[in-house]
PDB file of N, CA and C in Angstrom:
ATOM      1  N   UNK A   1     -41.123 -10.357 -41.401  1.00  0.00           N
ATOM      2  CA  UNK A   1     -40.869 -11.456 -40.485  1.00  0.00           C
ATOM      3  C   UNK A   1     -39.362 -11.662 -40.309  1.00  0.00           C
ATOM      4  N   UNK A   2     -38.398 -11.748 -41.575  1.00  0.00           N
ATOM      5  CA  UNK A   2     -37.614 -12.072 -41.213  1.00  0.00           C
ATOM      6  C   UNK A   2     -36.972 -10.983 -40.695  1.00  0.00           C
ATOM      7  N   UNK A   3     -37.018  -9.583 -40.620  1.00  0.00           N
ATOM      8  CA  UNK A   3     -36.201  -8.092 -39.994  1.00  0.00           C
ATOM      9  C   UNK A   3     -36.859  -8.335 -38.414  1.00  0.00           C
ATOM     10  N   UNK A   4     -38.163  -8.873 -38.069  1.00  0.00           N
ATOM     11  CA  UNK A   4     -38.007  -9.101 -36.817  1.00  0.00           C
ATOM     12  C   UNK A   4     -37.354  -9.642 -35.847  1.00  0.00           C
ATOM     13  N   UNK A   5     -37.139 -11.115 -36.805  1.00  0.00           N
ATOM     14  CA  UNK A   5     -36.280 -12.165 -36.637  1.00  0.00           C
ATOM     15  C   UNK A   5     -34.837 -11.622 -36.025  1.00  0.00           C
ATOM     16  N   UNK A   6     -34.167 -11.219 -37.291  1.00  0.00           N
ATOM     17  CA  UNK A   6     -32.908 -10.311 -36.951  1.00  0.00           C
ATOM     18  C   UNK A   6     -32.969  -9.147 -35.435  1.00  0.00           C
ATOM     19  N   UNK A   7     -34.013  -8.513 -35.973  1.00  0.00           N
ATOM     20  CA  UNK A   7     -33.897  -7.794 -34.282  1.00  0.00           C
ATOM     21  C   UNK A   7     -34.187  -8.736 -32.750  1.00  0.00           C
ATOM     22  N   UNK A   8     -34.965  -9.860 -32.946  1.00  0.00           N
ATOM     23  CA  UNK A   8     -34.341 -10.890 -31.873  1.00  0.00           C
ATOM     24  C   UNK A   8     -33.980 -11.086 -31.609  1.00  0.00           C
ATOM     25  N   UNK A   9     -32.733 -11.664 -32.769  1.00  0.00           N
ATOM     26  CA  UNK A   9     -31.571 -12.104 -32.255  1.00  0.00           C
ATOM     27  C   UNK A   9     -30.415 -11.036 -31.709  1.00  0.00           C
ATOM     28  N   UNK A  10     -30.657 -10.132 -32.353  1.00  0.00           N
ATOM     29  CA  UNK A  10     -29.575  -9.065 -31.991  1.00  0.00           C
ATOM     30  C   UNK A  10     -29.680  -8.600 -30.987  1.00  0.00           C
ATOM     31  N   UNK A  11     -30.924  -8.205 -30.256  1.00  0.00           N
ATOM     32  CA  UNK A  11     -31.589  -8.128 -28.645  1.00  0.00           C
ATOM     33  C   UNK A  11     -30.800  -8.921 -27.868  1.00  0.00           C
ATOM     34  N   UNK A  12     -31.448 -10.574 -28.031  1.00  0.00           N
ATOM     35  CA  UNK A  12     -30.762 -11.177 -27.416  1.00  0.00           C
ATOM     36  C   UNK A  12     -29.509 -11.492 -27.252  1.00  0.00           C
ATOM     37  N   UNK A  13     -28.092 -11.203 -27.876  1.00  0.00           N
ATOM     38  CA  UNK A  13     -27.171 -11.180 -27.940  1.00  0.00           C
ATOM     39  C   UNK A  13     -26.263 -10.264 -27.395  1.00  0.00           C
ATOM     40  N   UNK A  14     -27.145  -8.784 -27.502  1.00  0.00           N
ATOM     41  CA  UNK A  14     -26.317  -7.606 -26.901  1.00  0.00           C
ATOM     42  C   UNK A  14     -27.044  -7.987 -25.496  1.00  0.00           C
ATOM     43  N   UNK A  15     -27.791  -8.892 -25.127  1.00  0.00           N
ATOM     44  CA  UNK A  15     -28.402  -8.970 -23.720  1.00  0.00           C
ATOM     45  C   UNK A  15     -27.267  -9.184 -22.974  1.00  0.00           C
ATOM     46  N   UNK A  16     -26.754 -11.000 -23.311  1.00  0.00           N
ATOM     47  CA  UNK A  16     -25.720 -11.961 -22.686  1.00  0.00           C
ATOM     48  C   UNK A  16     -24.339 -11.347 -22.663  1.00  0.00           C
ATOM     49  N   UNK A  17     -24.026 -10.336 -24.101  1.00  0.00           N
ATOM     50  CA  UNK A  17     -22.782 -10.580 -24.471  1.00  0.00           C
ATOM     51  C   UNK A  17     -22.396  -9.463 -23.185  1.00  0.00           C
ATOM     52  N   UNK A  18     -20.940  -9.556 -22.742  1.00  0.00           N
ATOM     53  CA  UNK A  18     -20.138  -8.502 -21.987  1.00  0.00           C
ATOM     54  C   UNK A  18     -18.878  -8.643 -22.385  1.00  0.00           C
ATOM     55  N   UNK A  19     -18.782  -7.039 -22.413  1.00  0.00           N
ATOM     56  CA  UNK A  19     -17.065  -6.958 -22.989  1.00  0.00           C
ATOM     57  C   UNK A  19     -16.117  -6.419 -21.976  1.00  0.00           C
ATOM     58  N   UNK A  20     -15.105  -7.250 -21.977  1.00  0.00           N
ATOM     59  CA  UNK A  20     -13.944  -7.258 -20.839  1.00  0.00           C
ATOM     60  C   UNK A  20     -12.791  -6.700 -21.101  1.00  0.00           C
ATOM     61  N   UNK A  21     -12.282  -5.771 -20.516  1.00  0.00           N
ATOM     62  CA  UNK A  21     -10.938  -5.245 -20.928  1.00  0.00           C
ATOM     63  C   UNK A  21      -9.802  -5.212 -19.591  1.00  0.00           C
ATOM     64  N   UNK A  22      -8.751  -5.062 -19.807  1.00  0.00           N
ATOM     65  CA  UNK A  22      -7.846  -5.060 -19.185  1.00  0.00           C
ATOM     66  C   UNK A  22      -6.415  -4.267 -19.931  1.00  0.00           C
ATOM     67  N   UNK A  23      -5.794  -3.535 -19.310  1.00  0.00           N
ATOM     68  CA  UNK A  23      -4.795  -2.789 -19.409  1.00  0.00           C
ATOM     69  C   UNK A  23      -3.950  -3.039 -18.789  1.00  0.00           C
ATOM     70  N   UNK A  24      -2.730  -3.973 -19.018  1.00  0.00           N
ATOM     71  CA  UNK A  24      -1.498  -4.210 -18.790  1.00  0.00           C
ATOM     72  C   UNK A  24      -0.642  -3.407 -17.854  1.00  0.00           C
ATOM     73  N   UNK A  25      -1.251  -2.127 -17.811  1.00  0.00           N
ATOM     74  CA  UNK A  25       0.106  -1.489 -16.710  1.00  0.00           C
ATOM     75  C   UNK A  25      -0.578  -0.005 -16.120  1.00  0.00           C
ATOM     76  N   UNK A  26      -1.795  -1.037 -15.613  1.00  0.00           N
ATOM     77  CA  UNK A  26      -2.462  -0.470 -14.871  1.00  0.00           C
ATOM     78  C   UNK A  26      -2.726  -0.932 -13.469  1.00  0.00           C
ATOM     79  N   UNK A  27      -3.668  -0.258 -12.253  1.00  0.00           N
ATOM     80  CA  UNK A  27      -3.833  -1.390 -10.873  1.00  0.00           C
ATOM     81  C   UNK A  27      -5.075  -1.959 -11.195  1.00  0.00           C
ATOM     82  N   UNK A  28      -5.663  -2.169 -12.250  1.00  0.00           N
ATOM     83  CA  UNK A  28      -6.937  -2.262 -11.622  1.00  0.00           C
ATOM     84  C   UNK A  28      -7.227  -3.699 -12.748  1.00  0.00           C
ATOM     85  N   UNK A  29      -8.325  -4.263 -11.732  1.00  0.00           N
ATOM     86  CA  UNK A  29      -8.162  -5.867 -12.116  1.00  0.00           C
ATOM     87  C   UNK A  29      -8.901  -5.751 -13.456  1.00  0.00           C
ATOM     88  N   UNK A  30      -9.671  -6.508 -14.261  1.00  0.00           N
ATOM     89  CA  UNK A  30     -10.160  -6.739 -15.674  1.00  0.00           C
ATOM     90  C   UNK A  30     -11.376  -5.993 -15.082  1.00  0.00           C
ATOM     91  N   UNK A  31     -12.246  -5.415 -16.235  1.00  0.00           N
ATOM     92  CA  UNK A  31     -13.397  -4.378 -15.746  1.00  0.00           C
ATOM     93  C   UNK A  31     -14.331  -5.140 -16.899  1.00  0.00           C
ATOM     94  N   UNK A  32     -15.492  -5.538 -16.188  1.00  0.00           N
ATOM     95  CA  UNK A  32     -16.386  -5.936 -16.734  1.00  0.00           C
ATOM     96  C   UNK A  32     -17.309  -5.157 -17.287  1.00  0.00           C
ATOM     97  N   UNK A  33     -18.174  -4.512 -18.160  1.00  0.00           N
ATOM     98  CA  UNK A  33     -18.931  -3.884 -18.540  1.00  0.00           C
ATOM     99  C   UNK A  33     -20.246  -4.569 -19.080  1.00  0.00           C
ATOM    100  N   UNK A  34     -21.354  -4.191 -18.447  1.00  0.00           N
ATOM    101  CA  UNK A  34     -22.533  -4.472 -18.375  1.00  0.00           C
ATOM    102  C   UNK A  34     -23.361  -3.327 -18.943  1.00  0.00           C
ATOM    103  N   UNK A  35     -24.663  -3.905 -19.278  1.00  0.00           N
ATOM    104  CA  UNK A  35     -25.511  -2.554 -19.978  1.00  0.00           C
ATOM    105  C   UNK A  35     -25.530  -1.210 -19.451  1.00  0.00           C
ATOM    106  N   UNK A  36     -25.699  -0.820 -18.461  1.00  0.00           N
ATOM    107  CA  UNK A  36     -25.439   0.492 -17.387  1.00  0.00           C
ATOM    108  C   UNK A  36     -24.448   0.676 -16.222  1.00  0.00           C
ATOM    109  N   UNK A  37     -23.563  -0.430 -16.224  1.00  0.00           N
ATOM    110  CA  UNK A  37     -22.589  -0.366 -14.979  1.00  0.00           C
ATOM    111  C   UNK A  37     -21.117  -0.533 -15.718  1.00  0.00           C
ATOM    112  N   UNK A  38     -20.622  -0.345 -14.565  1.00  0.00           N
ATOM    113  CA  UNK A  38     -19.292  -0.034 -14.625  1.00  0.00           C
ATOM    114  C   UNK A  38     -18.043  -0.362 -13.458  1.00  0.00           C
ATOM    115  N   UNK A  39     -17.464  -0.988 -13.237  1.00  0.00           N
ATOM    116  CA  UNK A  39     -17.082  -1.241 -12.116  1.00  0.00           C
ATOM    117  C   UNK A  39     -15.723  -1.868 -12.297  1.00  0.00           C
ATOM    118  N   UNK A  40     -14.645  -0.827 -11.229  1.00  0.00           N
ATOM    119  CA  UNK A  40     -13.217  -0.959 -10.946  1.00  0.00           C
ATOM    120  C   UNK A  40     -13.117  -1.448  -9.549  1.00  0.00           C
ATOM    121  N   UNK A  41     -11.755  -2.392  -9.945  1.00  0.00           N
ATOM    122  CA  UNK A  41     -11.775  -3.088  -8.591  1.00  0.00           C
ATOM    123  C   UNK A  41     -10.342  -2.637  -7.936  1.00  0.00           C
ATOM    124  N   UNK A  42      -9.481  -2.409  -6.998  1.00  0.00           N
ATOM    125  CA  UNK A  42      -8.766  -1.711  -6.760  1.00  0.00           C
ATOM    126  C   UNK A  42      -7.688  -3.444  -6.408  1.00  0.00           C
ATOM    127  N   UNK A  43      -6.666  -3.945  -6.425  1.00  0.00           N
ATOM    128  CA  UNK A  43      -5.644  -4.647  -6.316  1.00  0.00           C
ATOM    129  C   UNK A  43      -5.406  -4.417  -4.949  1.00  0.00           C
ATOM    130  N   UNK A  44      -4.733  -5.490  -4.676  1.00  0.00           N
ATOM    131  CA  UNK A  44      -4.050  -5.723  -3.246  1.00  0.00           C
ATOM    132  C   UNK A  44      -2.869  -5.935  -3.692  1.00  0.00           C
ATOM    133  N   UNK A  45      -1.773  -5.123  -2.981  1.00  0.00           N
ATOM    134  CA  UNK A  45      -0.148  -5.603  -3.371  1.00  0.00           C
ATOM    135  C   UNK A  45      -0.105  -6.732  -2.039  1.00  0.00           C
ATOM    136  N   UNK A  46      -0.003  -8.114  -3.192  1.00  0.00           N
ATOM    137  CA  UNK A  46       1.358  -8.919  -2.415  1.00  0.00           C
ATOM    138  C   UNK A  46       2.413  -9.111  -1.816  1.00  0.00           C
ATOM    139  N   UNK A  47       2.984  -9.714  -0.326  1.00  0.00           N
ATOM    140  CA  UNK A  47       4.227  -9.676   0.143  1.00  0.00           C
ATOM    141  C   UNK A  47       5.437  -9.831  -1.170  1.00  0.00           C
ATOM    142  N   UNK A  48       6.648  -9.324  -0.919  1.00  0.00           N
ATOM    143  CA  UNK A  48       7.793  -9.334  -1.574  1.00  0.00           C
ATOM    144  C   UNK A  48       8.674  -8.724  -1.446  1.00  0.00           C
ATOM    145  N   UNK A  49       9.662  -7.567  -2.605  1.00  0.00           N
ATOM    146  CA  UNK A  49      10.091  -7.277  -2.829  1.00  0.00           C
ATOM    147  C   UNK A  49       9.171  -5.914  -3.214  1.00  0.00           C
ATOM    148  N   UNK A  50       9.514  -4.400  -2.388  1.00  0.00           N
ATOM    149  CA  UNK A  50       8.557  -3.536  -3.168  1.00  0.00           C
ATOM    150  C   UNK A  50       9.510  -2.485  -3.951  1.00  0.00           C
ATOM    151  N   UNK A  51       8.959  -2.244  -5.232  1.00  0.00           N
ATOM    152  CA  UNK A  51       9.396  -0.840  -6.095  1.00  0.00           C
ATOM    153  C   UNK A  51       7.970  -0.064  -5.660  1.00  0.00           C
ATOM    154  N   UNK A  52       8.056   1.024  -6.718  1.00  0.00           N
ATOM    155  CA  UNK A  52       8.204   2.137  -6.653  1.00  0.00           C
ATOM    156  C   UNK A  52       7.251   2.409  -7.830  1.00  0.00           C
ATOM    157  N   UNK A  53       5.931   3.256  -8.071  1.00  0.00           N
ATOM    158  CA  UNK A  53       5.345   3.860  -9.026  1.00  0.00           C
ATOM    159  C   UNK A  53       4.634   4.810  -8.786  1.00  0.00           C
ATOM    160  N   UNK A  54       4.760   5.844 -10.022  1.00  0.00           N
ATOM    161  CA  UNK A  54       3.900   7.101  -9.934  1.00  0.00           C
ATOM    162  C   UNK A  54       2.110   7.030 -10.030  1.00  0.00           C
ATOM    163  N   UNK A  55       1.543   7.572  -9.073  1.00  0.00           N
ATOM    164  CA  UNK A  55      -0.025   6.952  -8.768  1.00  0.00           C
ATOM    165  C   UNK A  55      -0.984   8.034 -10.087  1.00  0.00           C
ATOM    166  N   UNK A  56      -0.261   8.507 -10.793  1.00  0.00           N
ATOM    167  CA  UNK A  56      -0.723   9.465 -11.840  1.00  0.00           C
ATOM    168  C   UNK A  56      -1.931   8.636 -12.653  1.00  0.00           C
ATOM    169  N   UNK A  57      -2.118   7.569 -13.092  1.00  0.00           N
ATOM    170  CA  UNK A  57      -3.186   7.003 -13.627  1.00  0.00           C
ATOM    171  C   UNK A  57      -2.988   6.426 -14.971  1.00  0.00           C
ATOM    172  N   UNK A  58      -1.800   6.950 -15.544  1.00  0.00           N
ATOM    173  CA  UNK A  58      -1.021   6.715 -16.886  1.00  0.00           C
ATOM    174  C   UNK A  58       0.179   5.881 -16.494  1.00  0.00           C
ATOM    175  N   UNK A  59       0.650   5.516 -15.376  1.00  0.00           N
ATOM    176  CA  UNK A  59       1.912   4.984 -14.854  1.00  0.00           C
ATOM    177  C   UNK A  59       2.295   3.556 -16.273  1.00  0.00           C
ATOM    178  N   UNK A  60       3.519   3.739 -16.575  1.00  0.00           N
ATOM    179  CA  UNK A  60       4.051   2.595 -17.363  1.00  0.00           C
ATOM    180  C   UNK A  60       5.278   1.683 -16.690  1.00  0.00           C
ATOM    181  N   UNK A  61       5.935   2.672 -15.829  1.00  0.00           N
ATOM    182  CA  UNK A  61       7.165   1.982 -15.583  1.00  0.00           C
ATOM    183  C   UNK A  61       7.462   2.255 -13.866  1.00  0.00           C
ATOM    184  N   UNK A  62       7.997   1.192 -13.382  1.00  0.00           N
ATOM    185  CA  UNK A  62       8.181   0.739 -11.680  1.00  0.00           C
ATOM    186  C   UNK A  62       9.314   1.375 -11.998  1.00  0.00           C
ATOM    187  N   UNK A  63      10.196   1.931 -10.476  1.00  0.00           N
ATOM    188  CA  UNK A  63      11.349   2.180 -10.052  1.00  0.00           C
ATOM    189  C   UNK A  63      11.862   1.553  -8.570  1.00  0.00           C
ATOM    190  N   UNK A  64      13.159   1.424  -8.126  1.00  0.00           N
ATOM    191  CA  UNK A  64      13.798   0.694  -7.592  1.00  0.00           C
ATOM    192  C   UNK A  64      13.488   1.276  -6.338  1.00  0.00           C
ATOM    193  N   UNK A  65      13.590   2.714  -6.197  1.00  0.00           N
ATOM    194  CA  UNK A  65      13.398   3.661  -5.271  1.00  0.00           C
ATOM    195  C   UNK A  65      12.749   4.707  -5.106  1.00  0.00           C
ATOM    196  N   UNK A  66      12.129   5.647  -4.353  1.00  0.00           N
ATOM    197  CA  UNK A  66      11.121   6.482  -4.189  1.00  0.00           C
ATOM    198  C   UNK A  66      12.221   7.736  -4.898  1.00  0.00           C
ATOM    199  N   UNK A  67      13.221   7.590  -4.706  1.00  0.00           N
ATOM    200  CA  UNK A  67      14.487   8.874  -5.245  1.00  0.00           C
ATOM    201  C   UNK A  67      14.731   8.911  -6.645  1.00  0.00           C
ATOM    202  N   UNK A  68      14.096   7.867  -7.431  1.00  0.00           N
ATOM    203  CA  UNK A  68      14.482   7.869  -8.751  1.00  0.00           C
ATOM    204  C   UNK A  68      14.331   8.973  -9.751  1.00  0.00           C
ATOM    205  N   UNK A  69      15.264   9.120 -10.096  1.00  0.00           N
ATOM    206  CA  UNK A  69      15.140  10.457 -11.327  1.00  0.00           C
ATOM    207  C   UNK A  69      14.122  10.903 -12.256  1.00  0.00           C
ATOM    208  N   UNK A  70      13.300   9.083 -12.186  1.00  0.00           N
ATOM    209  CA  UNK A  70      12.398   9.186 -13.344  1.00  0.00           C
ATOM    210  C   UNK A  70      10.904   9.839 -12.628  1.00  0.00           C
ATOM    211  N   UNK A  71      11.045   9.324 -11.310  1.00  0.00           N
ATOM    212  CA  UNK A  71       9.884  10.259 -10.488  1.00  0.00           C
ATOM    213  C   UNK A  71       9.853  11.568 -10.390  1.00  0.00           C
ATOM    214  N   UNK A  72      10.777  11.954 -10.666  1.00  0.00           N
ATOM    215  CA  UNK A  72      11.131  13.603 -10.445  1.00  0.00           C
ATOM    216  C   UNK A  72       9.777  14.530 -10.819  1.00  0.00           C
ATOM    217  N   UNK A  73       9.442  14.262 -11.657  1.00  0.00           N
ATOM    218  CA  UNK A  73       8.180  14.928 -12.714  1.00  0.00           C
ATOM    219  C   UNK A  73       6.630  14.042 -11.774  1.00  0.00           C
ATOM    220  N   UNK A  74       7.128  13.363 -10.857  1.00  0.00           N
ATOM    221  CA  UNK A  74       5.431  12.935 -10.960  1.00  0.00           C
ATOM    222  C   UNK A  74       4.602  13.689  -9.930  1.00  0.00           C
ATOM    223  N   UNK A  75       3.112  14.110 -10.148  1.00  0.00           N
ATOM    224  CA  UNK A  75       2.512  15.101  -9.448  1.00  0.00           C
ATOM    225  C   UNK A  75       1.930  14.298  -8.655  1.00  0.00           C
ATOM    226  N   UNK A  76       1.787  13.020  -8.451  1.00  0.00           N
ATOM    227  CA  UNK A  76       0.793  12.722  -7.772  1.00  0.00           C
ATOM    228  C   UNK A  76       1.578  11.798  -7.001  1.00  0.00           C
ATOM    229  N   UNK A  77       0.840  10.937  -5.575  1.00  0.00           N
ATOM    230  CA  UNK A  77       2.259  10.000  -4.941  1.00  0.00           C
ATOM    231  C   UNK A  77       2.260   8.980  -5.297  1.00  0.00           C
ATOM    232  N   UNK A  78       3.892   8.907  -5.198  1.00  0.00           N
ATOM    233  CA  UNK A  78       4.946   7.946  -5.186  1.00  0.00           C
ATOM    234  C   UNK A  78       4.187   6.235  -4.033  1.00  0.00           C
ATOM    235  N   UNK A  79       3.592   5.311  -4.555  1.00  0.00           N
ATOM    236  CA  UNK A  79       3.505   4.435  -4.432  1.00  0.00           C
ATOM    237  C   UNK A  79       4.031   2.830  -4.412  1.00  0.00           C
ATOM    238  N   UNK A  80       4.217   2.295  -3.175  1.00  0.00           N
ATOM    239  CA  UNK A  80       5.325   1.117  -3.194  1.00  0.00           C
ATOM    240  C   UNK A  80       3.787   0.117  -3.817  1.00  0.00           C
ATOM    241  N   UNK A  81       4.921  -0.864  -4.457  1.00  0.00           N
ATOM    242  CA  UNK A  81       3.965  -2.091  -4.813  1.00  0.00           C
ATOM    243  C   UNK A  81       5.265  -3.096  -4.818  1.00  0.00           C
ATOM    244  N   UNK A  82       4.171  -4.397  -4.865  1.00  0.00           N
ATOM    245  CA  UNK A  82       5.482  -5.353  -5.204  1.00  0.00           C
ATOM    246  C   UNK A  82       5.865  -5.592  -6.648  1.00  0.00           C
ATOM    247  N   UNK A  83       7.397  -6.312  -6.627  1.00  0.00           N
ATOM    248  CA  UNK A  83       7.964  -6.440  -7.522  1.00  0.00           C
ATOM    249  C   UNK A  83       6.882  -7.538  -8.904  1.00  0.00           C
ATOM    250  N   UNK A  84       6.714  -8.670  -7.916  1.00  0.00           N
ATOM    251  CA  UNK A  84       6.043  -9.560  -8.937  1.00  0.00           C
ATOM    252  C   UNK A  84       4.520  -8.522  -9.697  1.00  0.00           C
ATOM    253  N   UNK A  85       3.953  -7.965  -9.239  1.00  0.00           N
ATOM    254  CA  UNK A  85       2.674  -7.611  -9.695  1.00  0.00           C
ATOM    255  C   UNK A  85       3.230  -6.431 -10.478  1.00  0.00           C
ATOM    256  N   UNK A  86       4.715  -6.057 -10.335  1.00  0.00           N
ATOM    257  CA  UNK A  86       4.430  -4.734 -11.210  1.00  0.00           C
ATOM    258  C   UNK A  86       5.257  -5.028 -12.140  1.00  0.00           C
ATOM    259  N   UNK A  87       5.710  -6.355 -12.022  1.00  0.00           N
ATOM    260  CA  UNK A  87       6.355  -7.072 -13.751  1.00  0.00           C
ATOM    261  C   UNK A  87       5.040  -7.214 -14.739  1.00  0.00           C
ATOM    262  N   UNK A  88       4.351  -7.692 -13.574  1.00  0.00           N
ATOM    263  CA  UNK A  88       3.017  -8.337 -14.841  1.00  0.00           C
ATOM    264  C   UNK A  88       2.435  -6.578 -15.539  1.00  0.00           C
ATOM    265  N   UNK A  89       2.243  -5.661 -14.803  1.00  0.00           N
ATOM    266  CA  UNK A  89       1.453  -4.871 -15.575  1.00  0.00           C
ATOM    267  C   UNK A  89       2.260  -3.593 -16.269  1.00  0.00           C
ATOM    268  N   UNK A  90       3.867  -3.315 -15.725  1.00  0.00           N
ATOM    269  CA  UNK A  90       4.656  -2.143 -15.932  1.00  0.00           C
ATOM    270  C   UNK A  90       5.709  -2.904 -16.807  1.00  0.00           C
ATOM    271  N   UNK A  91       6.358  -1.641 -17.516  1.00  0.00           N
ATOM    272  CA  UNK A  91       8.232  -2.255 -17.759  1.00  0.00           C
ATOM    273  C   UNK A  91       9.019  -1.343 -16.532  1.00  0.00           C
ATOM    274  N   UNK A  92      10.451  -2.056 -16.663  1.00  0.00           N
ATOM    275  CA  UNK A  92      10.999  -0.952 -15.402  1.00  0.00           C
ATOM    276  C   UNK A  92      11.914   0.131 -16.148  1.00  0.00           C
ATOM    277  N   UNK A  93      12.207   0.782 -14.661  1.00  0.00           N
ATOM    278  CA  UNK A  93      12.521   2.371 -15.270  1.00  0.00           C
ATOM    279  C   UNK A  93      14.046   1.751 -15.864  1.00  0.00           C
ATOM    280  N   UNK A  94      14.205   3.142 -17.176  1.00  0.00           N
ATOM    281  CA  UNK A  94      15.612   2.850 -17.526  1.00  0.00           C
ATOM    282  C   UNK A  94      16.663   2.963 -16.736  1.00  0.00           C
ATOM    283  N   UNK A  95      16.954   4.144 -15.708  1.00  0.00           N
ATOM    284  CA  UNK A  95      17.510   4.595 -15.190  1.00  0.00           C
ATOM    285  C   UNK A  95      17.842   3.541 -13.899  1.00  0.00           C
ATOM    286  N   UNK A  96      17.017   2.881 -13.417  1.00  0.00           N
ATOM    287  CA  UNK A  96      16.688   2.080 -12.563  1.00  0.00           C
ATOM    288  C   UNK A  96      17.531   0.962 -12.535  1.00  0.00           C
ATOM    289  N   UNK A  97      17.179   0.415 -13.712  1.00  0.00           N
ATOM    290  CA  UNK A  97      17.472  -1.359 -13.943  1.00  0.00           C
ATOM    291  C   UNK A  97      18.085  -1.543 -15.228  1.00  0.00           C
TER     292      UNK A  97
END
């Protein structure tokens, strides 16, 4: 009785519970995960001020300009975003700033 008990509750718990993640210096908004789904949401850049990031999927750091030295190496394109949204999720390039 009571090992049933326990598997009740534990049923019901992995039912409700969902685990949320988010990655800091990434585009993509918090990803919810549900029992079989999965789902990325793609960002809208805001008016501003735009830099500069490599669309590689690992991106850490914004640049000032599409010419930056630190892009040199990136295989994939060179993407403007704005300044405010890519404080919150990048640091900036050394070379840069």
């Amino acid at each position: 009785m009571k090992h049933l008990l326990l598997q009740v509750a534990f049923l019901a718990l992995s039912i409700t519970a969902q685990a949320q993640t988010t990655h800091p210096r990434t585009t993509h908004k918090t990803v919810t995960h549900h029992a079989a789904a999965k789902v990325k949401v793609k960002t809208k850049t805001a008016a501003g001020p735009k830099v500069y990031y490599c669309a590689s999927g690992n991106t850490v750091k914004y640049h000032a300009s599409p010419g930056c030295r630190g892009l040199a190496r990136c295989n994939a394109a060179v993407v403007p975003i704005s300044l405010a949204l890519a404080q919150q999720r990048m640091d900036p390039c050394k070379w840069c700033y």
